[in-house]
Coordinates of C-alpha atoms and ligand atoms in Angstrom, one line a residue:
Chain A
M1 CA 0.0 0.0 0.0
I2 CA 1.3 3.4 -0.8
P3 CA 0.5 5.3 2.3
T4 CA -1.1 8.7 1.9
P5 CA -3.5 10.5 4.1
Q6 CA -6.9 9.2 3.3
S7 CA -8.1 12.7 2.3
D8 CA -5.2 13.1 -0.2
S9 CA -5.9 9.8 -1.9
A10 CA -9.5 10.8 -2.6
R11 CA -8.3 14.2 -4.1
L12 CA -7.9 14.9 -7.7
I13 CA -5.3 17.4 -7.1
T14 CA -3.3 17.4 -3.8
P15 CA -1.4 20.1 -2.1
T16 CA 1.9 18.4 -2.9
M17 CA 1.1 18.6 -6.6
L18 CA 0.3 22.3 -6.4
V19 CA 3.5 23.1 -4.6
L20 CA 5.5 21.0 -7.1
W21 CA 3.9 22.7 -10.1
L22 CA 4.5 26.1 -8.7
V23 CA 8.1 25.4 -8.1
L24 CA 8.5 23.8 -11.5
A25 CA 6.9 26.8 -13.2
T26 CA 9.6 29.1 -11.9
V27 CA 12.4 26.9 -13.1
P28 CA 13.2 28.8 -16.4
F29 CA 13.6 32.0 -14.4
W30 CA 16.5 30.8 -12.3
I31 CA 17.9 27.6 -13.7
A32 CA 20.6 29.4 -15.7
R33 CA 21.6 31.4 -12.7
V34 CA 22.5 28.3 -10.7
G35 CA 24.8 27.1 -13.5
L36 CA 22.3 24.7 -15.1
Y37 CA 20.3 25.1 -18.3
P38 CA 16.6 24.9 -19.3
Y39 CA 17.1 21.7 -21.3
L40 CA 17.9 19.9 -18.0
G41 CA 14.5 20.9 -16.7
I42 CA 12.9 19.3 -19.8
E43 CA 14.9 16.1 -19.3
I44 CA 13.9 16.0 -15.6
L45 CA 10.2 16.3 -16.4
I46 CA 10.2 13.7 -19.1
W47 CA 12.2 11.2 -17.1
S48 CA 10.0 11.9 -14.1
L49 CA 6.9 11.0 -16.2
Y50 CA 8.7 7.9 -17.5
A51 CA 9.7 6.9 -13.9
L52 CA 6.2 7.4 -12.6
A53 CA 4.9 5.2 -15.4
F54 CA 7.5 2.6 -14.6
N55 CA 6.6 2.7 -11.0
L56 CA 3.1 1.5 -11.8
V57 CA 4.7 -1.8 -12.5
L58 CA 7.5 -1.8 -9.9
G59 CA 6.0 -0.1 -6.9
T60 CA 2.3 -0.4 -7.3
A61 CA 2.1 -3.9 -8.8
G62 CA 5.4 -5.2 -7.3
L63 CA 6.5 -6.6 -10.6
P64 CA 10.2 -6.3 -11.5
S65 CA 10.4 -4.9 -15.0
F66 CA 14.1 -4.5 -16.0
G67 CA 13.6 -3.9 -19.6
H68 CA 11.3 -0.9 -19.5
G69 CA 13.6 1.3 -21.7
A70 CA 12.2 -0.6 -24.6
Y71 CA 8.8 1.1 -24.3
F72 CA 10.3 4.5 -23.7
G73 CA 12.3 4.0 -26.9
I74 CA 9.5 2.6 -28.9
G75 CA 7.5 5.7 -28.0
A76 CA 10.3 7.8 -29.3
Y77 CA 10.5 6.0 -32.6
A78 CA 6.7 5.9 -33.0
F79 CA 6.6 9.7 -32.6
G80 CA 9.3 10.2 -35.2
L81 CA 7.9 7.6 -37.7
C82 CA 4.4 9.0 -37.3
Q83 CA 5.7 12.5 -38.1
F84 CA 7.6 11.3 -41.2
N85 CA 5.2 8.7 -42.6
V86 CA 1.7 9.4 -41.3
V87 CA 0.9 13.0 -40.3
A88 CA 3.0 15.7 -38.8
N89 CA 0.6 16.6 -36.1
L90 CA 1.7 16.8 -32.5
W91 CA -1.4 15.2 -30.9
A92 CA -1.5 12.4 -33.5
C93 CA 2.2 11.6 -33.0
L94 CA 2.0 11.7 -29.2
A95 CA -1.1 9.4 -29.5
A96 CA 0.9 7.1 -31.7
A97 CA 3.8 7.0 -29.2
L98 CA 1.3 6.0 -26.5
A99 CA -0.5 3.5 -28.6
V100 CA 2.4 1.7 -30.2
A101 CA 4.3 1.4 -26.9
G102 CA 1.1 0.2 -25.2
L103 CA 0.6 -2.4 -27.8
A104 CA 4.2 -3.6 -27.5
G105 CA 3.7 -3.7 -23.7
A106 CA 0.4 -5.7 -24.2
L107 CA 2.2 -8.1 -26.4
V108 CA 4.9 -8.8 -23.9
A109 CA 2.4 -8.9 -21.1
L110 CA 0.8 -11.9 -22.8
F111 CA 3.9 -13.9 -22.2
I112 CA 4.9 -12.8 -18.7
S113 CA 1.8 -12.1 -16.7
H114 CA 1.5 -15.6 -15.3
R115 CA 4.8 -15.0 -13.5
R116 CA 6.3 -12.7 -10.9
G117 CA 9.6 -12.4 -9.1
I118 CA 12.8 -13.3 -10.7
Y119 CA 11.2 -15.2 -13.6
Y120 CA 9.3 -12.0 -14.5
A121 CA 12.5 -10.0 -14.2
F122 CA 14.4 -12.3 -16.6
M123 CA 11.7 -12.3 -19.1
T124 CA 11.3 -8.5 -19.1
I125 CA 15.0 -8.3 -19.7
A126 CA 14.8 -10.7 -22.6
F127 CA 12.0 -8.9 -24.3
G128 CA 13.7 -5.5 -23.7
Q129 CA 16.8 -6.9 -25.4
I130 CA 14.8 -8.2 -28.3
F131 CA 13.2 -4.7 -28.9
W132 CA 16.6 -3.1 -28.6
T133 CA 18.2 -5.5 -31.1
V134 CA 15.3 -4.9 -33.5
A135 CA 15.8 -1.1 -33.2
I136 CA 19.5 -1.4 -34.0
K137 CA 19.2 -3.9 -36.8
S138 CA 16.2 -2.2 -38.7
H139 CA 18.5 0.4 -40.1
K140 CA 16.1 1.4 -42.8
V141 CA 13.3 2.2 -40.4
T142 CA 15.0 3.4 -37.3
G143 CA 18.3 4.6 -38.6
G144 CA 20.1 1.9 -36.6
E145 CA 22.8 3.0 -34.3
D146 CA 22.8 6.5 -35.8
G147 CA 19.3 7.0 -34.7
L148 CA 16.2 8.5 -36.3
L149 CA 17.3 12.1 -36.9
K150 CA 15.6 15.4 -37.8
I151 CA 12.5 14.8 -35.6
A152 CA 10.8 18.2 -35.3
R153 CA 9.1 19.8 -32.3
L154 CA 5.7 20.1 -33.9
P155 CA 3.7 23.1 -32.9
A156 CA 1.0 22.6 -30.2
D157 CA -2.2 23.5 -31.9
F158 CA -5.1 24.0 -29.4
G159 CA -7.5 25.1 -32.1
F160 CA -7.9 28.7 -30.7
A161 CA -4.1 29.2 -30.6
S162 CA -1.0 27.4 -31.8
F163 CA 2.3 27.5 -30.0
D164 CA 5.7 27.0 -31.4
L165 CA 7.7 24.7 -29.2
A166 CA 11.1 25.0 -30.9
G167 CA 12.6 27.0 -28.1
N168 CA 13.6 25.2 -24.9
V169 CA 11.6 27.5 -22.6
A170 CA 8.3 27.1 -24.6
F171 CA 8.9 23.4 -24.8
Y172 CA 9.6 23.3 -21.1
Y173 CA 6.2 24.8 -20.3
F174 CA 4.5 22.5 -22.8
V175 CA 6.1 19.4 -21.1
L176 CA 5.2 20.8 -17.7
M177 CA 1.6 21.1 -18.7
V178 CA 1.6 17.5 -20.0
F179 CA 3.4 16.3 -16.9
G180 CA 0.8 18.0 -14.7
I181 CA -2.1 16.3 -16.4
A182 CA -0.2 13.0 -16.4
V183 CA 0.4 13.3 -12.7
I184 CA -3.3 13.8 -12.0
V185 CA -4.2 10.8 -14.1
L186 CA -1.6 8.5 -12.5
W187 CA -2.4 9.7 -9.0
R188 CA -6.0 8.9 -9.6
L189 CA -5.2 5.6 -11.2
V190 CA -3.1 4.5 -8.3
H191 CA -5.8 5.4 -5.8
S192 CA -8.8 4.1 -7.8
P193 CA -10.4 0.7 -7.1
Y194 CA -8.3 -0.6 -10.0
G195 CA -5.1 0.7 -8.3
R196 CA -6.1 -0.9 -5.0
V197 CA -6.8 -4.2 -6.7
I198 CA -3.3 -4.0 -8.2
A199 CA -1.8 -3.3 -4.8
A200 CA -3.7 -6.2 -3.3
I201 CA -2.5 -8.6 -6.0
K202 CA 1.1 -7.4 -5.2
Q203 CA 0.6 -8.6 -1.6
S204 CA -1.0 -11.9 -2.4
E205 CA -2.0 -13.3 -5.8
T206 CA -3.5 -16.3 -4.2
R207 CA -5.8 -14.3 -2.0
A208 CA -6.8 -12.0 -4.8
A209 CA -7.7 -14.9 -7.1
H210 CA -9.8 -16.5 -4.5
L211 CA -11.6 -13.2 -4.0
G212 CA -12.7 -13.5 -7.6
Y213 CA -10.1 -11.3 -9.3
N214 CA -8.6 -12.3 -12.7
V215 CA -5.1 -11.8 -11.5
W216 CA -3.5 -12.4 -14.9
L217 CA -5.7 -9.8 -16.6
Y218 CA -4.9 -7.2 -13.9
K219 CA -1.2 -7.8 -14.2
A220 CA -1.2 -7.7 -18.0
S221 CA -3.3 -4.5 -18.0
I222 CA -1.1 -2.6 -15.6
F223 CA 2.0 -3.6 -17.6
A224 CA 0.5 -2.4 -20.9
L225 CA -0.7 0.8 -19.3
S226 CA 2.7 1.5 -17.8
A227 CA 4.3 0.7 -21.2
A228 CA 1.9 3.1 -22.9
V229 CA 2.7 6.0 -20.6
S230 CA 6.4 5.2 -20.8
G231 CA 6.0 5.4 -24.6
F232 CA 4.2 8.7 -24.3
A233 CA 7.2 10.0 -22.3
G234 CA 9.4 8.6 -25.0
G235 CA 7.5 10.6 -27.6
L236 CA 8.2 13.8 -25.7
F237 CA 11.8 12.7 -25.4
A238 CA 12.1 12.4 -29.2
M239 CA 10.9 16.0 -29.4
A240 CA 13.3 17.1 -26.8
Q241 CA 16.3 15.4 -28.5
L242 CA 15.0 16.1 -32.0
A243 CA 15.9 12.5 -32.6
A244 CA 15.3 8.9 -31.4
F245 CA 18.2 6.7 -30.4
P246 CA 18.4 3.1 -29.6
D247 CA 20.5 3.5 -26.5
V248 CA 17.6 4.4 -24.2
M249 CA 16.3 0.9 -25.0
S250 CA 19.5 -0.8 -23.9
L251 CA 19.7 -2.9 -20.7
H252 CA 21.9 -0.4 -18.9
Q253 CA 19.6 2.5 -19.6
S254 CA 16.7 0.4 -18.5
G255 CA 18.7 0.0 -15.3
Y256 CA 18.8 3.7 -14.8
V257 CA 15.0 4.0 -14.3
V258 CA 15.1 1.1 -11.8
M259 CA 17.9 2.9 -9.9
M260 CA 16.1 6.2 -10.0
T261 CA 12.9 4.8 -8.8
L262 CA 14.4 2.7 -5.9
V263 CA 16.8 5.4 -4.7
G264 CA 13.9 8.0 -4.8
G265 CA 11.7 5.7 -2.7
G266 CA 9.2 4.4 -5.3
L267 CA 8.5 1.4 -3.1
V268 CA 6.9 3.5 -0.4
S269 CA 5.8 6.7 -2.1
F270 CA 4.0 7.8 -5.3
W271 CA 6.6 10.7 -5.5
G272 CA 9.6 8.5 -5.1
P273 CA 10.4 8.1 -8.8
V274 CA 10.3 11.9 -9.3
I275 CA 12.7 12.5 -6.4
G276 CA 15.0 9.8 -7.9
V277 CA 15.0 11.4 -11.3
F278 CA 15.9 14.8 -9.8
L279 CA 18.8 13.3 -7.9
F280 CA 20.0 11.2 -10.7
L281 CA 20.0 13.9 -13.4
I282 CA 21.3 16.7 -11.2
A283 CA 24.0 14.3 -9.9
R284 CA 24.9 13.5 -13.5
D285 CA 25.3 17.2 -14.4
V286 CA 26.9 18.5 -11.2
I287 CA 29.0 15.6 -10.1
G288 CA 29.6 14.6 -13.7
A289 CA 31.2 18.0 -14.4
M290 CA 33.7 17.2 -11.7
T291 CA 34.5 13.6 -12.2
N292 CA 33.8 11.0 -14.9
A293 CA 33.1 8.5 -12.1
W294 CA 29.7 10.0 -11.1
M295 CA 27.9 6.8 -12.1
L296 CA 30.1 5.0 -9.6
Y297 CA 28.8 7.2 -6.8
F298 CA 25.2 6.8 -7.9
G299 CA 25.8 3.1 -8.1
L300 CA 27.1 3.0 -4.6
L301 CA 24.1 5.0 -3.4
F302 CA 21.8 2.5 -5.2
I303 CA 23.5 -0.4 -3.4
A304 CA 23.2 1.4 -0.1
V305 CA 19.5 1.9 -0.6
V306 CA 18.8 -1.7 -1.7
L307 CA 20.8 -3.1 1.3
F308 CA 19.9 -0.7 4.1
R309 CA 17.4 2.0 3.1
P310 CA 14.6 0.4 1.0
E311 CA 12.3 3.3 1.9
G312 CA 14.5 5.5 -0.3
V313 CA 14.7 9.3 -0.1
A314 CA 10.9 9.7 -0.2
G315 CA 10.7 7.4 2.9
A316 CA 13.1 9.6 4.8
I317 CA 11.2 12.8 3.8
M318 CA 7.9 11.4 4.8
A319 CA 9.3 10.3 8.1
A320 CA 10.6 13.8 8.7
W321 CA 7.6 15.8 7.5
Q322 CA 4.5 13.7 7.9
N323 CA 5.7 12.4 11.3
R324 CA 5.5 8.8 10.1
S325 CA 7.7 6.2 11.7
L326 CA 10.9 5.7 9.7
N327 CA 11.0 2.2 11.0
S328 CA 7.6 1.2 9.7
M329 CA 8.5 2.7 6.4
R330 CA 11.8 0.8 6.2
Q331 CA 9.9 -2.3 7.0
Q332 CA 7.4 -1.6 4.3
G333 CA 10.2 -0.9 1.8
G334 CA 12.0 -4.1 2.8
T335 CA 8.8 -6.1 2.4
A336 CA 8.2 -4.6 -1.0
L337 CA 11.7 -5.4 -2.1
R338 CA 11.4 -9.0 -1.0
L339 CA 8.1 -9.3 -2.8
L340 CA 9.7 -7.9 -5.9
L341 CA 12.3 -10.6 -6.4
G342 CA 11.1 -13.5 -4.2
G343 CA 7.7 -15.0 -4.6
G344 CA 6.8 -17.5 -7.3
R345 CA 3.3 -18.2 -8.2
W346 CA 2.2 -19.6 -4.9
R347 CA 1.5 -16.5 -2.9
Chain B
M1 CA -30.1 -31.4 -5.5
A2 CA -27.0 -30.9 -3.3
L3 CA -25.1 -27.6 -3.5
I4 CA -21.7 -29.3 -3.9
E5 CA -21.4 -32.6 -5.7
V6 CA -17.9 -34.0 -6.1
S7 CA -17.4 -37.3 -7.8
G8 CA -14.3 -39.4 -8.5
V9 CA -11.8 -36.6 -8.1
H10 CA -8.3 -37.8 -8.8
V11 CA -5.2 -35.6 -8.4
R12 CA -1.6 -36.5 -9.0
F13 CA 1.6 -34.3 -8.8
G14 CA 4.1 -35.9 -11.2
D15 CA 3.8 -39.6 -10.4
R16 CA 2.6 -39.0 -6.9
V17 CA -1.1 -39.7 -6.5
V18 CA -2.4 -37.4 -3.8
L19 CA -6.1 -37.9 -4.3
E20 CA -7.2 -41.3 -5.6
S21 CA -10.9 -40.9 -5.9
I22 CA -12.9 -38.5 -3.8
D23 CA -16.7 -38.3 -3.7
L24 CA -18.5 -35.7 -1.6
T25 CA -22.0 -34.4 -1.6
V26 CA -22.9 -31.4 0.6
P27 CA -26.5 -30.2 0.7
E28 CA -27.2 -26.5 1.1
G29 CA -26.8 -25.3 4.6
E30 CA -24.8 -28.3 5.9
F31 CA -21.7 -27.9 8.0
H32 CA -19.4 -30.6 6.6
G33 CA -16.2 -31.5 8.5
L34 CA -13.1 -33.0 6.8
M35 CA -10.5 -34.7 8.8
G36 CA -7.6 -37.0 8.1
P37 CA -3.9 -37.3 8.9
N38 CA -1.3 -34.8 7.8
G39 CA -0.5 -35.1 4.1
A40 CA -3.8 -36.9 3.4
G41 CA -4.6 -34.4 0.7
K42 CA -7.3 -32.3 2.5
T43 CA -5.8 -29.0 1.5
T44 CA -5.3 -30.4 -2.0
F45 CA -9.0 -31.2 -2.1
F46 CA -9.8 -27.6 -1.2
N47 CA -7.5 -26.5 -3.9
V48 CA -9.5 -28.6 -6.4
L49 CA -12.8 -27.4 -5.0
T50 CA -11.7 -23.8 -5.4
G51 CA -10.1 -24.0 -8.8
R52 CA -6.5 -23.8 -7.7
V53 CA -5.6 -27.3 -8.8
K54 CA -7.1 -29.0 -11.8
P55 CA -8.1 -32.6 -11.2
S56 CA -6.8 -35.2 -13.6
R57 CA -10.2 -37.0 -13.4
G58 CA -13.5 -36.5 -11.8
S59 CA -16.0 -33.7 -11.7
I60 CA -17.2 -30.9 -9.4
R61 CA -20.6 -29.5 -9.6
F62 CA -21.7 -26.4 -7.8
D63 CA -25.4 -25.8 -7.6
G64 CA -26.0 -28.2 -10.5
E65 CA -23.4 -26.5 -12.7
D66 CA -20.2 -28.3 -13.8
V67 CA -17.3 -26.1 -12.6
T68 CA -14.5 -28.7 -13.0
G69 CA -11.4 -27.0 -14.2
L70 CA -12.6 -23.4 -13.9
S71 CA -10.0 -21.0 -12.6
S72 CA -10.1 -19.8 -9.0
H73 CA -11.5 -16.3 -9.7
R74 CA -14.5 -17.7 -11.6
I75 CA -15.3 -20.2 -8.9
A76 CA -14.9 -17.5 -6.3
A77 CA -17.3 -15.3 -8.2
K78 CA -19.8 -18.1 -8.1
G79 CA -19.9 -17.8 -4.3
V80 CA -17.2 -20.1 -3.0
A81 CA -15.1 -18.4 -0.4
R82 CA -12.1 -19.9 1.4
S83 CA -9.6 -19.3 4.1
F84 CA -6.1 -20.7 4.0
Q85 CA -4.1 -23.0 6.3
I86 CA -1.2 -20.6 6.0
M87 CA -2.9 -17.2 6.4
T88 CA -2.8 -15.0 3.4
L89 CA -4.1 -11.6 4.1
F90 CA -3.2 -8.3 2.4
D91 CA -0.7 -7.5 5.1
E92 CA -0.1 -3.8 4.2
F93 CA -3.9 -3.1 4.0
S94 CA -5.9 -2.2 7.0
A95 CA -8.5 -4.7 8.3
S96 CA -11.2 -2.7 6.7
E97 CA -9.5 -2.6 3.4
N98 CA -8.9 -6.3 3.4
V99 CA -12.7 -6.7 3.7
I100 CA -13.5 -4.1 1.1
V101 CA -11.4 -5.7 -1.6
G102 CA -13.4 -8.9 -1.0
L103 CA -16.8 -7.3 -1.5
P104 CA -18.5 -8.3 -4.7
G105 CA -19.6 -4.7 -5.3
F106 CA -16.0 -3.6 -5.1
R107 CA -14.9 -6.4 -7.4
A108 CA -17.5 -5.3 -9.9
R109 CA -15.7 -2.0 -10.0
G110 CA -12.2 -3.6 -10.2
F111 CA -11.4 -1.9 -13.5
D112 CA -12.7 1.5 -12.4
M113 CA -9.6 3.7 -12.9
H114 CA -11.1 7.1 -12.6
H115 CA -12.8 7.3 -9.2
A116 CA -11.1 7.5 -5.9
A117 CA -11.4 4.2 -4.0
A118 CA -11.4 6.1 -0.7
G119 CA -14.2 8.3 -1.9
D120 CA -16.8 5.5 -1.5
R121 CA -18.3 5.5 2.0
G122 CA -20.6 2.6 1.1
F123 CA -17.9 0.0 1.0
A124 CA -16.3 1.3 4.2
E125 CA -19.6 1.0 6.0
K126 CA -20.3 -2.4 4.8
A127 CA -16.8 -3.5 5.8
S128 CA -17.3 -2.1 9.3
E129 CA -20.6 -3.9 9.7
I130 CA -18.8 -7.2 8.9
L131 CA -15.9 -6.4 11.2
V132 CA -18.3 -5.9 14.0
T133 CA -19.7 -9.4 13.6
V134 CA -16.2 -10.9 14.0
G135 CA -15.3 -8.7 16.9
L136 CA -12.8 -6.5 15.1
A137 CA -14.8 -3.3 15.2
A138 CA -12.1 -1.4 17.1
K139 CA -9.3 -2.5 14.8
S140 CA -10.7 -1.6 11.4
D141 CA -7.9 0.8 10.7
T142 CA -5.1 -1.5 12.0
R143 CA -2.9 -2.9 9.3
A144 CA -3.4 -6.7 8.9
K145 CA 0.2 -7.4 9.7
D146 CA 0.0 -5.6 13.0
L147 CA -3.0 -7.7 14.2
S148 CA -2.6 -10.5 16.7
Y149 CA -2.7 -14.1 15.4
G150 CA -6.2 -14.6 16.6
D151 CA -7.4 -11.4 15.1
R152 CA -5.9 -12.4 11.8
R153 CA -7.9 -15.6 11.9
A154 CA -11.0 -13.6 12.6
L155 CA -10.2 -11.2 9.8
E156 CA -9.9 -14.1 7.4
I157 CA -13.4 -15.1 8.3
A158 CA -14.5 -11.5 7.9
V159 CA -13.1 -11.2 4.4
A160 CA -14.8 -14.5 3.5
L161 CA -18.1 -13.2 4.9
G162 CA -17.7 -10.0 3.0
Q163 CA -17.7 -12.0 -0.2
G164 CA -21.3 -12.9 0.5
P165 CA -20.5 -16.5 -0.3
R166 CA -22.9 -19.5 -0.5
V167 CA -20.1 -21.9 0.5
L168 CA -17.4 -21.2 3.0
C169 CA -14.3 -23.4 3.0
L170 CA -12.2 -23.2 6.1
D171 CA -8.8 -24.8 6.1
E172 CA -7.8 -25.6 9.7
P173 CA -9.3 -22.4 11.1
T174 CA -8.2 -23.1 14.7
S175 CA -4.6 -24.0 13.9
G176 CA -2.2 -21.9 16.0
L177 CA -4.9 -20.6 18.3
G178 CA -4.9 -21.0 22.1
S179 CA -7.9 -22.4 23.8
D180 CA -9.5 -19.0 24.2
G181 CA -9.0 -18.3 20.5
V182 CA -10.5 -21.6 19.6
Q183 CA -13.5 -20.8 21.8
R184 CA -13.9 -17.4 20.2
L185 CA -13.7 -18.9 16.7
A186 CA -16.1 -21.7 17.6
T187 CA -18.7 -19.2 18.7
L188 CA -18.2 -17.2 15.6
V189 CA -18.4 -20.1 13.2
G190 CA -21.3 -21.5 15.3
R191 CA -23.3 -18.4 14.5
L192 CA -22.8 -18.9 10.8
K193 CA -23.9 -22.5 10.9
G194 CA -27.1 -23.0 9.0
K195 CA -26.9 -19.6 7.3
L196 CA -24.1 -20.8 5.0
T197 CA -22.9 -24.0 3.6
I198 CA -19.6 -24.7 5.4
V199 CA -16.9 -27.2 4.6
A200 CA -14.2 -27.2 7.3
I201 CA -10.9 -29.0 7.5
E202 CA -10.1 -29.3 11.2
H203 CA -7.9 -31.3 13.5
D204 CA -9.5 -30.0 16.7
M205 CA -11.9 -32.8 17.4
E206 CA -14.0 -30.9 20.0
F207 CA -14.4 -28.1 17.6
L208 CA -15.4 -30.3 14.7
F209 CA -17.6 -32.8 16.6
S210 CA -19.6 -30.0 18.2
L211 CA -20.2 -28.1 15.0
A212 CA -20.4 -30.5 12.1
D213 CA -23.6 -32.0 10.8
R214 CA -21.5 -34.6 9.0
I215 CA -17.9 -35.5 8.8
S216 CA -15.8 -37.2 6.1
V217 CA -12.5 -38.8 6.9
I218 CA -9.9 -38.6 4.1
H219 CA -7.1 -41.1 4.1
W220 CA -5.0 -42.6 1.3
G221 CA -6.6 -40.3 -1.1
Q222 CA -10.1 -41.5 -0.4
V223 CA -13.0 -40.9 1.9
V224 CA -12.6 -43.8 4.3
A225 CA -15.4 -43.0 6.6
R226 CA -18.4 -40.6 6.6
G227 CA -21.3 -39.9 8.9
T228 CA -22.7 -37.7 11.7
P229 CA -20.3 -37.1 14.5
H230 CA -22.2 -39.7 16.5
E231 CA -22.0 -42.3 13.8
L232 CA -18.4 -41.7 13.3
Q233 CA -17.6 -42.4 16.9
Q234 CA -19.2 -45.8 16.3
N235 CA -17.4 -46.4 13.0
E236 CA -15.1 -49.4 13.1
W237 CA -12.5 -47.8 10.9
V238 CA -12.4 -44.7 12.9
K239 CA -12.2 -46.7 16.2
R240 CA -9.4 -48.9 14.9
S241 CA -7.3 -46.1 13.6
N242 CA -7.7 -44.1 16.7
L243 CA -9.1 -40.7 15.9
G244 CA -6.9 -38.8 18.3
R245 CA -3.9 -39.6 16.1
F246 CA -5.2 -37.5 13.3
A247 CA -3.6 -34.1 13.1
Ligands
ADP401 N1 1.5 -28.3 -5.7 C1 2.0 -29.5 -5.2 N2 2.9 -30.1 -5.9 C2 3.4 -31.3 -5.4 N3 3.0 -31.9 -4.3 C3 2.0 -31.3 -3.6 C4 1.4 -30.1 -4.0 N4 0.5 -29.8 -3.1 C5 0.4 -30.7 -2.2 N5 1.3 -31.7 -2.5 C6 1.5 -32.9 -1.7 O1 0.3 -33.6 -1.6 C7 0.2 -34.2 -0.3 C8 -1.0 -33.7 0.4 O2 -0.9 -32.4 0.8 P1 -2.0 -31.6 1.5 O3 -3.2 -31.6 0.6 O4 -1.5 -30.3 1.9 O5 -2.3 -32.5 2.8 P2 -3.2 -32.1 4.1 O6 -3.8 -30.8 3.9 O7 -4.2 -33.2 4.2 O8 -2.2 -32.1 5.2 C9 1.5 -33.8 0.4 O9 2.4 -34.9 0.4 C10 2.0 -32.7 -0.3 O10 3.4 -32.6 -0.3
MG402 MG1 -3.6 -29.0 4.9

């Protein structure tokens, strides 16, 4: 269970969201002054959306997906290919990113949803590698290792007005708007009856099945949904980079989102993945500017979290601010971590 | 027509035959006890009855309908609820939430993604009514994993009741309980007797003999004796094999 005050879980928009949006809205005004740059803000928002989508599977459903980069990447390619071959319309191409990645996720879900634990993890890796290989080898379609280049930031046409997103600040605000809507949708999803059933299945598939829930269908559907939203984030990423590359689909980049989510505290908090992305990307830019070995430090931090602090940063923050017991949060994180990799079918 | 009709159920795991041929007929409203030594296949029989294990032969009819080989969630949806020998609750959920997730009305909304689950007072009220009946009224907000062992057993029953079942299958409901706990459970289950069809695996003889209308003894994968508690006490087989030995 992702613990939130009852009242918050029933809300469409929570105080935390409002504060976050307000802070994020000011970013372009000061980010250059602290030595960073607006593009980093775009990256953080897109990866946050991706990590939140990923955490539907990892945190909410307790299913270890270690090849999620595939869906992020598929979304990016789908956005580009739609733009080049179907129609150069922002909404259509974002919808294509969502739909194609969702379909890919649904296809994979067909093969893995009777599993959980380590078997599930292995199979998600295998499928991730398959998609990655296909992306690299289909040179004619995807541009292979060179990537699919010259993707344009299509204008956002709202009917009454159309906005050019070519500049980073305009694009940042567009991504922020989309991120804001996505957060509302995901928050509601996690706290809906569906989300509660998914959380119940995480705790005991056996019990859920004997309460009349089609466990397989729930697991398959949350995976496909997560893949779809990851693909949507991938579509935004293609716009951000003006290209789509296969490396986001690789196993090691799929590992990034796992690390971000766990370090941030995705096992105990909805916001964990966002915190993880902030830390990861800022560490990359700040520590990365000083030493090439920044990944080593983040890797060590990841190991420390897995071994000693499964509640992650979000757990520590909730303990400090919401006056919740750190111990119980640590227990909860530990249990979630055990469920993630232990647990065969008989639970 | 009986509510449950099991005939010739045969189960093997690999080349190990666990159930040779089980027949069982339970009329609506009966409290039917199952006993037999450890490893006799009682839990496996429940697993077959509730769709968790597919029998290699034999058939199961529920209310006249053939349900052999249906998956657990379908059988559950037809009104068969069960508790587990090794308790499986949703440990991170509160007692109340454990019951809510089991309510058929909640299940019907299982794919509702755009309303807040906490926004529905109806489910919470229904859950608290049920928690009152099992004596957990004061603990509805306690997480399942923080409940005492006895309370967890009671919560299992509450969840099953919430399902509004026609049949309640209890797998060793008193195991691990002290004598007070057994007493409390006997009172609780006793109140359900007659209102529901109950099939209970139990090794506590006092518990079973005082509550059951009929009892079947499972051994070597078959029903070796069956009758009212009174008849069973006279049964040659049961006498010879010394009931007290069963666990
Ligand atoms: N899924 C399974 N795979 C293999 N063997 C099993 C399985 N389930 C139960 N068994 C075996 O079947 C036998 C009967 O077990 P069980 O039904 O739990 O007995 P009881 O509940 O009467 O004590 C045991 O020997 C057990 O090891
Ligand atoms: Mg047993």
